[in-house]
Amino acid sequence: MLYQKVRPSTLAKVVGNRGAVAALQRAVSASDRSHVYLLTGPSGCGKTTLARAFANALADSVEVIERNAASDRGIDMARRLESEATAPPLYGSIRAVIIDECHALTKDAMGSLLKVLEDVPSYQYYLLCTTNPEKLLPTVKNRCDPISVARLNDDELLEVLVNAVAEGEISDPGDAVLEAILEAAEGCPRKALVLLEKQDGMPESQAIEVVGQAEANEKTTRDLCQALIKQSWNDVRRIWADVEKEEPESVRRAVLGYLAACMKKSTKAEEASRFAEMIDNLAEPTYDGGRPLLLAMLFRATRI
């Protein structure tokens, strides 16, 4: 995948998120730096990239271990982390453990992780990455130094795309296609690079059509959100044929973000309470239940 090939390996090469980069660079230089970090922000905006770049900056030789809590989320995983920390790294002087989707950990796993994050050996570092920090236990968050990662602005996102083309990984699509990608990606570098790769070698008109289809998928998600707000199960059923083609957890997160934005804009407590209840009905990650669970949660949300 293009976004993996052009992923920056050093903090200096990271585009955008200057505050996050600066905070991590200061940590690298500090003698009393934290050994536990929590990177939060939207999906595809560089949390794991920053975690890897930070790990690489800690020493000339670093043992990096990555765990995906979306698929390995139980207490056994937390116990393995505790066991691994008892011995120094197999090579190098430092071991960095990156835990992606850490909000998907079970409560028992988070509870077991508390001791791991409290008594960290000098050679060990933990970098927790999440799109949903509110799902973490407060006691877990309190043990971490927070690093906020945001979407890129258009100039920054364009720089990412131009760099990918300059590195010879992709042909120059032209200004019109780049503009279409910027509009469709909505500040997400991973999505922008996926779209750039997808249209590679196509005529301009076809490339713009491919990028436009991605925007159409975004519109489908917006239509789904509006159907939920209208509490129309029939509209949800109608839209579902298009929605179920998408990755269920991505859809759930998009819906949650939309509903949260609506809740913030609500001036009436009763209306805000309804949005809060809908959000609560969509709070369970779909990693285990998949599309059937998403459909069931959507149904419950229309009953409020």
PDB file of C-alpha atoms in Angstrom:
ATOM      1  CA  MET A   1       0.000   0.000   0.000  1.00  0.00           C
ATOM      2  CA  LEU A   2       1.243   3.475  -0.894  1.00  0.00           C
ATOM      3  CA  TYR A   3       0.523   4.974   2.524  1.00  0.00           C
ATOM      4  CA  GLN A   4       2.769   2.326   4.089  1.00  0.00           C
ATOM      5  CA  LYS A   5       5.578   2.844   1.578  1.00  0.00           C
ATOM      6  CA  VAL A   6       5.781   6.618   2.067  1.00  0.00           C
ATOM      7  CA  ARG A   7       5.164   6.609   5.835  1.00  0.00           C
ATOM      8  CA  PRO A   8       7.812   8.901   7.442  1.00  0.00           C
ATOM      9  CA  SER A   9      10.230   7.082   9.729  1.00  0.00           C
ATOM     10  CA  THR A  10      11.498  10.165  11.590  1.00  0.00           C
ATOM     11  CA  LEU A  11       9.713  12.981  13.410  1.00  0.00           C
ATOM     12  CA  ALA A  12      11.463  15.541  11.204  1.00  0.00           C
ATOM     13  CA  LYS A  13       9.791  14.117   8.096  1.00  0.00           C
ATOM     14  CA  VAL A  14       6.254  14.182   9.519  1.00  0.00           C
ATOM     15  CA  VAL A  15       4.003  16.687   7.744  1.00  0.00           C
ATOM     16  CA  GLY A  16       1.502  18.633   9.863  1.00  0.00           C
ATOM     17  CA  ASN A  17       0.596  18.157  13.537  1.00  0.00           C
ATOM     18  CA  ARG A  18       3.409  20.480  14.559  1.00  0.00           C
ATOM     19  CA  GLY A  19       2.302  20.572  18.188  1.00  0.00           C
ATOM     20  CA  ALA A  20       2.369  16.788  18.515  1.00  0.00           C
ATOM     21  CA  VAL A  21       5.719  16.532  16.724  1.00  0.00           C
ATOM     22  CA  ALA A  22       7.242  19.272  18.892  1.00  0.00           C
ATOM     23  CA  ALA A  23       5.997  17.601  22.096  1.00  0.00           C
ATOM     24  CA  LEU A  24       7.533  14.279  21.099  1.00  0.00           C
ATOM     25  CA  GLN A  25      10.800  15.926  20.035  1.00  0.00           C
ATOM     26  CA  ARG A  26      11.022  17.637  23.430  1.00  0.00           C
ATOM     27  CA  ALA A  27      10.422  14.276  25.091  1.00  0.00           C
ATOM     28  CA  VAL A  28      13.263  12.705  23.122  1.00  0.00           C
ATOM     29  CA  SER A  29      15.639  15.397  24.400  1.00  0.00           C
ATOM     30  CA  ALA A  30      14.404  15.316  28.009  1.00  0.00           C
ATOM     31  CA  SER A  31      16.278  13.259  30.573  1.00  0.00           C
ATOM     32  CA  ASP A  32      13.156  12.803  32.706  1.00  0.00           C
ATOM     33  CA  ARG A  33      10.717  12.001  29.886  1.00  0.00           C
ATOM     34  CA  SER A  34       7.615   9.916  30.453  1.00  0.00           C
ATOM     35  CA  HIS A  35       7.632   6.232  29.546  1.00  0.00           C
ATOM     36  CA  VAL A  36       3.906   6.123  28.678  1.00  0.00           C
ATOM     37  CA  TYR A  37       2.128   8.172  25.968  1.00  0.00           C
ATOM     38  CA  LEU A  38      -1.470   8.324  24.769  1.00  0.00           C
ATOM     39  CA  LEU A  39      -1.895   9.445  21.145  1.00  0.00           C
ATOM     40  CA  THR A  40      -5.475  10.407  20.326  1.00  0.00           C
ATOM     41  CA  GLY A  41      -7.168  11.675  17.188  1.00  0.00           C
ATOM     42  CA  PRO A  42      -9.184  10.734  14.085  1.00  0.00           C
ATOM     43  CA  SER A  43      -8.519   7.516  12.217  1.00  0.00           C
ATOM     44  CA  GLY A  44      -5.830   7.664   9.528  1.00  0.00           C
ATOM     45  CA  CYS A  45      -4.257  10.934  10.661  1.00  0.00           C
ATOM     46  CA  GLY A  46      -0.860   9.651  11.809  1.00  0.00           C
ATOM     47  CA  LYS A  47      -1.032   8.361  15.392  1.00  0.00           C
ATOM     48  CA  THR A  48       0.820   5.111  14.664  1.00  0.00           C
ATOM     49  CA  THR A  49       3.246   6.932  12.364  1.00  0.00           C
ATOM     50  CA  LEU A  50       4.146   9.357  15.150  1.00  0.00           C
ATOM     51  CA  ALA A  51       4.479   6.506  17.650  1.00  0.00           C
ATOM     52  CA  ARG A  52       6.905   4.648  15.379  1.00  0.00           C
ATOM     53  CA  ALA A  53       8.913   7.781  14.588  1.00  0.00           C
ATOM     54  CA  PHE A  54       9.169   8.618  18.300  1.00  0.00           C
ATOM     55  CA  ALA A  55      10.314   5.076  19.090  1.00  0.00           C
ATOM     56  CA  ASN A  56      12.994   5.283  16.390  1.00  0.00           C
ATOM     57  CA  ALA A  57      14.239   8.577  17.859  1.00  0.00           C
ATOM     58  CA  LEU A  58      14.790   7.188  21.360  1.00  0.00           C
ATOM     59  CA  ALA A  59      17.989   5.294  20.537  1.00  0.00           C
ATOM     60  CA  ASP A  60      20.121   4.059  17.641  1.00  0.00           C
ATOM     61  CA  SER A  61      18.715   0.564  18.057  1.00  0.00           C
ATOM     62  CA  VAL A  62      15.180   0.080  19.390  1.00  0.00           C
ATOM     63  CA  GLU A  63      13.122  -3.091  19.696  1.00  0.00           C
ATOM     64  CA  VAL A  64       9.609  -2.128  18.558  1.00  0.00           C
ATOM     65  CA  ILE A  65       6.638  -4.354  19.380  1.00  0.00           C
ATOM     66  CA  GLU A  66       3.178  -3.574  17.973  1.00  0.00           C
ATOM     67  CA  ARG A  67      -0.092  -4.905  19.356  1.00  0.00           C
ATOM     68  CA  ASN A  68      -3.514  -4.424  17.808  1.00  0.00           C
ATOM     69  CA  ALA A  69      -6.106  -4.314  20.561  1.00  0.00           C
ATOM     70  CA  ALA A  70      -8.880  -4.587  17.983  1.00  0.00           C
ATOM     71  CA  SER A  71      -8.037  -8.270  17.524  1.00  0.00           C
ATOM     72  CA  ASP A  72      -6.074  -8.998  20.724  1.00  0.00           C
ATOM     73  CA  ARG A  73      -8.080  -7.250  23.419  1.00  0.00           C
ATOM     74  CA  GLY A  74      -8.347  -9.578  26.416  1.00  0.00           C
ATOM     75  CA  ILE A  75      -6.590  -9.866  29.728  1.00  0.00           C
ATOM     76  CA  ASP A  76      -4.103 -12.393  28.290  1.00  0.00           C
ATOM     77  CA  MET A  77      -2.617  -9.682  26.104  1.00  0.00           C
ATOM     78  CA  ALA A  78      -2.125  -7.386  29.109  1.00  0.00           C
ATOM     79  CA  ARG A  79      -0.474 -10.244  31.003  1.00  0.00           C
ATOM     80  CA  ARG A  80       1.898 -10.870  28.078  1.00  0.00           C
ATOM     81  CA  LEU A  81       2.906  -7.210  28.156  1.00  0.00           C
ATOM     82  CA  GLU A  82       3.644  -7.486  31.865  1.00  0.00           C
ATOM     83  CA  SER A  83       5.697 -10.640  31.319  1.00  0.00           C
ATOM     84  CA  GLU A  84       7.671  -9.146  28.413  1.00  0.00           C
ATOM     85  CA  ALA A  85       8.582  -6.093  30.498  1.00  0.00           C
ATOM     86  CA  THR A  86      10.427  -8.213  33.073  1.00  0.00           C
ATOM     87  CA  ALA A  87      13.325  -8.854  30.664  1.00  0.00           C
ATOM     88  CA  PRO A  88      15.351  -6.221  28.769  1.00  0.00           C
ATOM     89  CA  PRO A  89      15.052  -6.049  24.956  1.00  0.00           C
ATOM     90  CA  LEU A  90      16.660  -8.760  22.847  1.00  0.00           C
ATOM     91  CA  TYR A  91      18.604  -6.124  20.947  1.00  0.00           C
ATOM     92  CA  GLY A  92      19.284  -2.454  21.517  1.00  0.00           C
ATOM     93  CA  SER A  93      18.908  -0.580  24.773  1.00  0.00           C
ATOM     94  CA  ILE A  94      15.205   0.292  24.501  1.00  0.00           C
ATOM     95  CA  ARG A  95      11.934  -1.518  23.819  1.00  0.00           C
ATOM     96  CA  ALA A  96       8.917   0.457  22.584  1.00  0.00           C
ATOM     97  CA  VAL A  97       5.476  -1.168  22.692  1.00  0.00           C
ATOM     98  CA  ILE A  98       2.815   0.399  20.442  1.00  0.00           C
ATOM     99  CA  ILE A  99      -0.783  -0.562  21.252  1.00  0.00           C
ATOM    100  CA  ASP A 100      -3.166   0.398  18.435  1.00  0.00           C
ATOM    101  CA  GLU A 101      -6.921   0.730  19.023  1.00  0.00           C
ATOM    102  CA  CYS A 102      -6.281   0.569  22.759  1.00  0.00           C
ATOM    103  CA  HIS A 103      -9.867   1.644  23.489  1.00  0.00           C
ATOM    104  CA  ALA A 104     -10.975  -1.816  22.294  1.00  0.00           C
ATOM    105  CA  LEU A 105      -9.316  -3.502  25.283  1.00  0.00           C
ATOM    106  CA  THR A 106     -11.730  -5.163  27.692  1.00  0.00           C
ATOM    107  CA  LYS A 107     -12.173  -3.620  31.142  1.00  0.00           C
ATOM    108  CA  ASP A 108     -10.316  -6.565  32.674  1.00  0.00           C
ATOM    109  CA  ALA A 109      -7.421  -5.998  30.265  1.00  0.00           C
ATOM    110  CA  MET A 110      -7.324  -2.289  31.100  1.00  0.00           C
ATOM    111  CA  GLY A 111      -7.348  -3.120  34.788  1.00  0.00           C
ATOM    112  CA  SER A 112      -4.464  -5.531  34.339  1.00  0.00           C
ATOM    113  CA  LEU A 113      -2.617  -2.906  32.294  1.00  0.00           C
ATOM    114  CA  LEU A 114      -2.588  -0.444  35.190  1.00  0.00           C
ATOM    115  CA  LYS A 115       0.331  -2.128  36.938  1.00  0.00           C
ATOM    116  CA  VAL A 116       2.192  -2.420  33.615  1.00  0.00           C
ATOM    117  CA  LEU A 117       1.896   1.319  33.022  1.00  0.00           C
ATOM    118  CA  GLU A 118       2.675   2.227  36.643  1.00  0.00           C
ATOM    119  CA  ASP A 119       5.935   0.300  37.117  1.00  0.00           C
ATOM    120  CA  VAL A 120       7.726   0.755  33.808  1.00  0.00           C
ATOM    121  CA  PRO A 121      11.377  -0.362  33.607  1.00  0.00           C
ATOM    122  CA  SER A 122      13.899   2.213  32.384  1.00  0.00           C
ATOM    123  CA  TYR A 123      14.317   0.384  29.075  1.00  0.00           C
ATOM    124  CA  GLN A 124      10.578   0.172  28.335  1.00  0.00           C
ATOM    125  CA  TYR A 125       8.196   2.656  26.647  1.00  0.00           C
ATOM    126  CA  TYR A 126       4.473   2.358  25.894  1.00  0.00           C
ATOM    127  CA  LEU A 127       2.641   4.268  23.177  1.00  0.00           C
ATOM    128  CA  LEU A 128      -1.138   3.835  23.238  1.00  0.00           C
ATOM    129  CA  CYS A 129      -3.059   4.945  20.140  1.00  0.00           C
ATOM    130  CA  THR A 130      -6.817   5.476  20.016  1.00  0.00           C
ATOM    131  CA  THR A 131      -9.647   7.239  18.209  1.00  0.00           C
ATOM    132  CA  ASN A 132     -11.887   6.881  21.268  1.00  0.00           C
ATOM    133  CA  PRO A 133     -10.023   7.950  24.430  1.00  0.00           C
ATOM    134  CA  GLU A 134     -13.338   8.281  26.281  1.00  0.00           C
ATOM    135  CA  LYS A 135     -13.538   4.469  26.264  1.00  0.00           C
ATOM    136  CA  LEU A 136     -10.371   4.155  28.342  1.00  0.00           C
ATOM    137  CA  LEU A 137     -10.493   3.898  32.102  1.00  0.00           C
ATOM    138  CA  PRO A 138      -9.590   7.248  33.727  1.00  0.00           C
ATOM    139  CA  THR A 139      -6.891   5.430  35.691  1.00  0.00           C
ATOM    140  CA  VAL A 140      -5.274   4.341  32.397  1.00  0.00           C
ATOM    141  CA  LYS A 141      -5.400   7.856  30.931  1.00  0.00           C
ATOM    142  CA  ASN A 142      -3.958   9.342  34.120  1.00  0.00           C
ATOM    143  CA  ARG A 143      -0.814   7.252  33.664  1.00  0.00           C
ATOM    144  CA  CYS A 144      -0.151   8.625  30.169  1.00  0.00           C
ATOM    145  CA  ASP A 145       1.285  11.800  28.703  1.00  0.00           C
ATOM    146  CA  PRO A 146      -1.377  12.961  26.193  1.00  0.00           C
ATOM    147  CA  ILE A 147      -0.477  13.713  22.569  1.00  0.00           C
ATOM    148  CA  SER A 148      -3.282  15.079  20.382  1.00  0.00           C
ATOM    149  CA  VAL A 149      -3.210  14.302  16.644  1.00  0.00           C
ATOM    150  CA  ALA A 150      -5.464  16.217  14.240  1.00  0.00           C
ATOM    151  CA  ARG A 151      -6.522  16.184  10.597  1.00  0.00           C
ATOM    152  CA  LEU A 152      -4.248  18.044   8.183  1.00  0.00           C
ATOM    153  CA  ASN A 153      -5.201  21.267   6.448  1.00  0.00           C
ATOM    154  CA  ASP A 154      -5.307  21.361   2.640  1.00  0.00           C
ATOM    155  CA  ASP A 155      -1.769  22.756   2.269  1.00  0.00           C
ATOM    156  CA  GLU A 156      -0.329  20.052   4.511  1.00  0.00           C
ATOM    157  CA  LEU A 157      -2.311  17.312   2.798  1.00  0.00           C
ATOM    158  CA  LEU A 158      -1.196  18.550  -0.619  1.00  0.00           C
ATOM    159  CA  GLU A 159       2.421  18.394   0.604  1.00  0.00           C
ATOM    160  CA  VAL A 160       1.903  14.735   1.567  1.00  0.00           C
ATOM    161  CA  LEU A 161       0.562  13.947  -1.921  1.00  0.00           C
ATOM    162  CA  VAL A 162       3.273  15.902  -3.740  1.00  0.00           C
ATOM    163  CA  ASN A 163       5.955  14.161  -1.655  1.00  0.00           C
ATOM    164  CA  ALA A 164       4.517  10.755  -2.610  1.00  0.00           C
ATOM    165  CA  VAL A 165       4.658  11.694  -6.287  1.00  0.00           C
ATOM    166  CA  ALA A 166       8.186  13.122  -5.937  1.00  0.00           C
ATOM    167  CA  GLU A 167       9.428   9.906  -4.359  1.00  0.00           C
ATOM    168  CA  GLY A 168       8.529   8.136  -7.586  1.00  0.00           C
ATOM    169  CA  GLU A 169       5.918   5.907  -6.028  1.00  0.00           C
ATOM    170  CA  ILE A 170       3.072   7.266  -8.150  1.00  0.00           C
ATOM    171  CA  SER A 171       2.548   9.210 -11.378  1.00  0.00           C
ATOM    172  CA  ASP A 172       1.553  12.888 -11.241  1.00  0.00           C
ATOM    173  CA  PRO A 173      -2.253  12.930 -11.492  1.00  0.00           C
ATOM    174  CA  GLY A 174      -2.548  16.631 -12.315  1.00  0.00           C
ATOM    175  CA  ASP A 175      -4.051  19.554 -10.428  1.00  0.00           C
ATOM    176  CA  ALA A 176      -7.714  18.656 -11.031  1.00  0.00           C
ATOM    177  CA  VAL A 177      -7.341  15.145  -9.569  1.00  0.00           C
ATOM    178  CA  LEU A 178      -5.276  16.413  -6.628  1.00  0.00           C
ATOM    179  CA  GLU A 179      -7.986  18.958  -5.850  1.00  0.00           C
ATOM    180  CA  ALA A 180     -10.640  16.236  -5.952  1.00  0.00           C
ATOM    181  CA  ILE A 181      -8.564  14.054  -3.610  1.00  0.00           C
ATOM    182  CA  LEU A 182      -8.116  16.919  -1.140  1.00  0.00           C
ATOM    183  CA  GLU A 183     -11.868  17.489  -1.038  1.00  0.00           C
ATOM    184  CA  ALA A 184     -12.692  13.799  -0.601  1.00  0.00           C
ATOM    185  CA  ALA A 185      -9.974  13.060   1.994  1.00  0.00           C
ATOM    186  CA  GLU A 186     -11.192  15.703   4.471  1.00  0.00           C
ATOM    187  CA  GLY A 187      -7.785  16.137   6.091  1.00  0.00           C
ATOM    188  CA  CYS A 188      -6.978  12.429   6.430  1.00  0.00           C
ATOM    189  CA  PRO A 189      -3.530  11.622   4.947  1.00  0.00           C
ATOM    190  CA  ARG A 190      -4.097   7.860   4.817  1.00  0.00           C
ATOM    191  CA  LYS A 191      -7.345   8.300   2.892  1.00  0.00           C
ATOM    192  CA  ALA A 192      -5.692  10.804   0.557  1.00  0.00           C
ATOM    193  CA  LEU A 193      -2.845   8.397  -0.235  1.00  0.00           C
ATOM    194  CA  VAL A 194      -5.259   5.493  -0.744  1.00  0.00           C
ATOM    195  CA  LEU A 195      -7.204   7.606  -3.269  1.00  0.00           C
ATOM    196  CA  LEU A 196      -3.973   8.736  -4.944  1.00  0.00           C
ATOM    197  CA  GLU A 197      -2.895   5.114  -5.400  1.00  0.00           C
ATOM    198  CA  LYS A 198      -6.328   3.987  -6.546  1.00  0.00           C
ATOM    199  CA  GLN A 199      -6.426   6.413  -9.486  1.00  0.00           C
ATOM    200  CA  ASP A 200      -2.805   5.898 -10.571  1.00  0.00           C
ATOM    201  CA  GLY A 201      -2.458   5.638 -14.349  1.00  0.00           C
ATOM    202  CA  MET A 202      -6.111   6.498 -15.091  1.00  0.00           C
ATOM    203  CA  PRO A 203      -7.228   9.238 -17.493  1.00  0.00           C
ATOM    204  CA  GLU A 204      -8.187  12.404 -15.638  1.00  0.00           C
ATOM    205  CA  SER A 205     -11.939  12.004 -16.088  1.00  0.00           C
ATOM    206  CA  GLN A 206     -11.904   8.414 -14.843  1.00  0.00           C
ATOM    207  CA  ALA A 207      -9.636   9.327 -11.915  1.00  0.00           C
ATOM    208  CA  ILE A 208     -11.999  12.084 -10.791  1.00  0.00           C
ATOM    209  CA  GLU A 209     -14.894   9.620 -11.049  1.00  0.00           C
ATOM    210  CA  VAL A 210     -13.058   7.130  -8.795  1.00  0.00           C
ATOM    211  CA  VAL A 211     -12.371   9.850  -6.229  1.00  0.00           C
ATOM    212  CA  GLY A 212     -15.987  10.994  -6.501  1.00  0.00           C
ATOM    213  CA  GLN A 213     -17.181   7.512  -5.601  1.00  0.00           C
ATOM    214  CA  ALA A 214     -15.339   7.818  -2.307  1.00  0.00           C
ATOM    215  CA  GLU A 215     -17.243  11.050  -1.681  1.00  0.00           C
ATOM    216  CA  ALA A 216     -20.470   9.228  -2.518  1.00  0.00           C
ATOM    217  CA  ASN A 217     -19.685   6.684   0.183  1.00  0.00           C
ATOM    218  CA  GLU A 218     -19.250   9.562   2.640  1.00  0.00           C
ATOM    219  CA  LYS A 219     -22.653  10.906   1.562  1.00  0.00           C
ATOM    220  CA  THR A 220     -24.185   7.496   2.257  1.00  0.00           C
ATOM    221  CA  THR A 221     -22.902   7.684   5.824  1.00  0.00           C
ATOM    222  CA  ARG A 222     -24.332  11.195   6.199  1.00  0.00           C
ATOM    223  CA  ASP A 223     -27.680   9.959   4.880  1.00  0.00           C
ATOM    224  CA  LEU A 224     -27.573   7.168   7.441  1.00  0.00           C
ATOM    225  CA  CYS A 225     -26.999   9.673  10.241  1.00  0.00           C
ATOM    226  CA  GLN A 226     -29.887  11.807   9.087  1.00  0.00           C
ATOM    227  CA  ALA A 227     -32.140   8.735   8.972  1.00  0.00           C
ATOM    228  CA  LEU A 228     -31.205   7.976  12.574  1.00  0.00           C
ATOM    229  CA  ILE A 229     -31.990  11.524  13.635  1.00  0.00           C
ATOM    230  CA  LYS A 230     -35.398  11.255  11.948  1.00  0.00           C
ATOM    231  CA  GLN A 231     -35.807   7.919  13.759  1.00  0.00           C
ATOM    232  CA  SER A 232     -36.745   6.323  10.445  1.00  0.00           C
ATOM    233  CA  TRP A 233     -35.989   2.602  10.439  1.00  0.00           C
ATOM    234  CA  ASN A 234     -37.351   2.331   6.883  1.00  0.00           C
ATOM    235  CA  ASP A 235     -34.771   4.872   5.682  1.00  0.00           C
ATOM    236  CA  VAL A 236     -32.003   2.993   7.530  1.00  0.00           C
ATOM    237  CA  ARG A 237     -33.101  -0.247   5.846  1.00  0.00           C
ATOM    238  CA  ARG A 238     -33.045   1.451   2.450  1.00  0.00           C
ATOM    239  CA  ILE A 239     -29.539   2.877   2.974  1.00  0.00           C
ATOM    240  CA  TRP A 240     -28.181  -0.332   4.520  1.00  0.00           C
ATOM    241  CA  ALA A 241     -27.566  -1.974   1.123  1.00  0.00           C
ATOM    242  CA  ASP A 242     -24.830   0.619   0.510  1.00  0.00           C
ATOM    243  CA  VAL A 243     -23.669   0.925   4.106  1.00  0.00           C
ATOM    244  CA  GLU A 244     -22.971  -2.786   4.568  1.00  0.00           C
ATOM    245  CA  LYS A 245     -20.315  -2.637   1.849  1.00  0.00           C
ATOM    246  CA  GLU A 246     -18.222  -0.486   4.177  1.00  0.00           C
ATOM    247  CA  GLU A 247     -16.083  -1.611   7.114  1.00  0.00           C
ATOM    248  CA  PRO A 248     -18.571  -1.651  10.036  1.00  0.00           C
ATOM    249  CA  GLU A 249     -16.304  -0.101  12.665  1.00  0.00           C
ATOM    250  CA  SER A 250     -15.502   2.817  10.344  1.00  0.00           C
ATOM    251  CA  VAL A 251     -19.220   3.399   9.792  1.00  0.00           C
ATOM    252  CA  ARG A 252     -19.933   3.253  13.527  1.00  0.00           C
ATOM    253  CA  ARG A 253     -17.219   5.798  14.284  1.00  0.00           C
ATOM    254  CA  ALA A 254     -18.415   8.120  11.522  1.00  0.00           C
ATOM    255  CA  VAL A 255     -21.974   7.975  12.862  1.00  0.00           C
ATOM    256  CA  LEU A 256     -20.755   8.632  16.411  1.00  0.00           C
ATOM    257  CA  GLY A 257     -18.799  11.677  15.240  1.00  0.00           C
ATOM    258  CA  TYR A 258     -21.835  13.054  13.397  1.00  0.00           C
ATOM    259  CA  LEU A 259     -24.156  12.531  16.362  1.00  0.00           C
ATOM    260  CA  ALA A 260     -21.628  14.089  18.756  1.00  0.00           C
ATOM    261  CA  ALA A 261     -21.419  17.175  16.513  1.00  0.00           C
ATOM    262  CA  CYS A 262     -25.227  17.400  16.515  1.00  0.00           C
ATOM    263  CA  MET A 263     -25.276  17.095  20.291  1.00  0.00           C
ATOM    264  CA  LYS A 264     -22.777  19.945  20.694  1.00  0.00           C
ATOM    265  CA  LYS A 265     -24.971  22.201  18.555  1.00  0.00           C
ATOM    266  CA  SER A 266     -28.138  21.363  20.503  1.00  0.00           C
ATOM    267  CA  THR A 267     -29.444  24.288  22.528  1.00  0.00           C
ATOM    268  CA  LYS A 268     -32.261  22.309  24.141  1.00  0.00           C
ATOM    269  CA  ALA A 269     -31.395  19.834  26.903  1.00  0.00           C
ATOM    270  CA  GLU A 270     -34.092  17.407  25.767  1.00  0.00           C
ATOM    271  CA  GLU A 271     -32.690  17.273  22.242  1.00  0.00           C
ATOM    272  CA  ALA A 272     -29.112  16.903  23.497  1.00  0.00           C
ATOM    273  CA  SER A 273     -30.248  14.082  25.782  1.00  0.00           C
ATOM    274  CA  ARG A 274     -31.718  12.213  22.799  1.00  0.00           C
ATOM    275  CA  PHE A 275     -28.425  12.472  20.900  1.00  0.00           C
ATOM    276  CA  ALA A 276     -26.564  11.291  23.997  1.00  0.00           C
ATOM    277  CA  GLU A 277     -28.817   8.240  24.233  1.00  0.00           C
ATOM    278  CA  MET A 278     -28.303   7.454  20.545  1.00  0.00           C
ATOM    279  CA  ILE A 279     -24.540   7.701  21.055  1.00  0.00           C
ATOM    280  CA  ASP A 280     -24.813   5.358  24.025  1.00  0.00           C
ATOM    281  CA  ASN A 281     -26.679   2.818  21.868  1.00  0.00           C
ATOM    282  CA  LEU A 282     -23.783   2.864  19.382  1.00  0.00           C
ATOM    283  CA  ALA A 283     -21.021   2.716  22.001  1.00  0.00           C
ATOM    284  CA  GLU A 284     -20.039  -0.946  21.594  1.00  0.00           C
ATOM    285  CA  PRO A 285     -17.163  -1.613  19.120  1.00  0.00           C
ATOM    286  CA  THR A 286     -18.078  -3.919  16.250  1.00  0.00           C
ATOM    287  CA  TYR A 287     -14.803  -5.875  16.223  1.00  0.00           C
ATOM    288  CA  ASP A 288     -16.506  -9.077  17.374  1.00  0.00           C
ATOM    289  CA  GLY A 289     -20.092  -8.631  16.153  1.00  0.00           C
ATOM    290  CA  GLY A 290     -19.344  -7.056  12.757  1.00  0.00           C
ATOM    291  CA  ARG A 291     -22.171  -5.958  10.462  1.00  0.00           C
ATOM    292  CA  PRO A 292     -24.974  -7.792  12.326  1.00  0.00           C
ATOM    293  CA  LEU A 293     -24.069  -5.951  15.529  1.00  0.00           C
ATOM    294  CA  LEU A 294     -23.902  -2.613  13.694  1.00  0.00           C
ATOM    295  CA  LEU A 295     -27.348  -3.198  12.181  1.00  0.00           C
ATOM    296  CA  ALA A 296     -28.803  -4.103  15.592  1.00  0.00           C
ATOM    297  CA  MET A 297     -27.321  -0.955  17.173  1.00  0.00           C
ATOM    298  CA  LEU A 298     -28.706   1.192  14.355  1.00  0.00           C
ATOM    299  CA  PHE A 299     -32.158  -0.298  14.922  1.00  0.00           C
ATOM    300  CA  ARG A 300     -32.007   0.436  18.641  1.00  0.00           C
ATOM    301  CA  ALA A 301     -30.919   4.015  17.910  1.00  0.00           C
ATOM    302  CA  THR A 302     -34.034   4.611  15.794  1.00  0.00           C
ATOM    303  CA  ARG A 303     -36.285   3.507  18.689  1.00  0.00           C
ATOM    304  CA  ILE A 304     -35.257   6.383  20.973  1.00  0.00           C
TER     305      ILE A 304
END
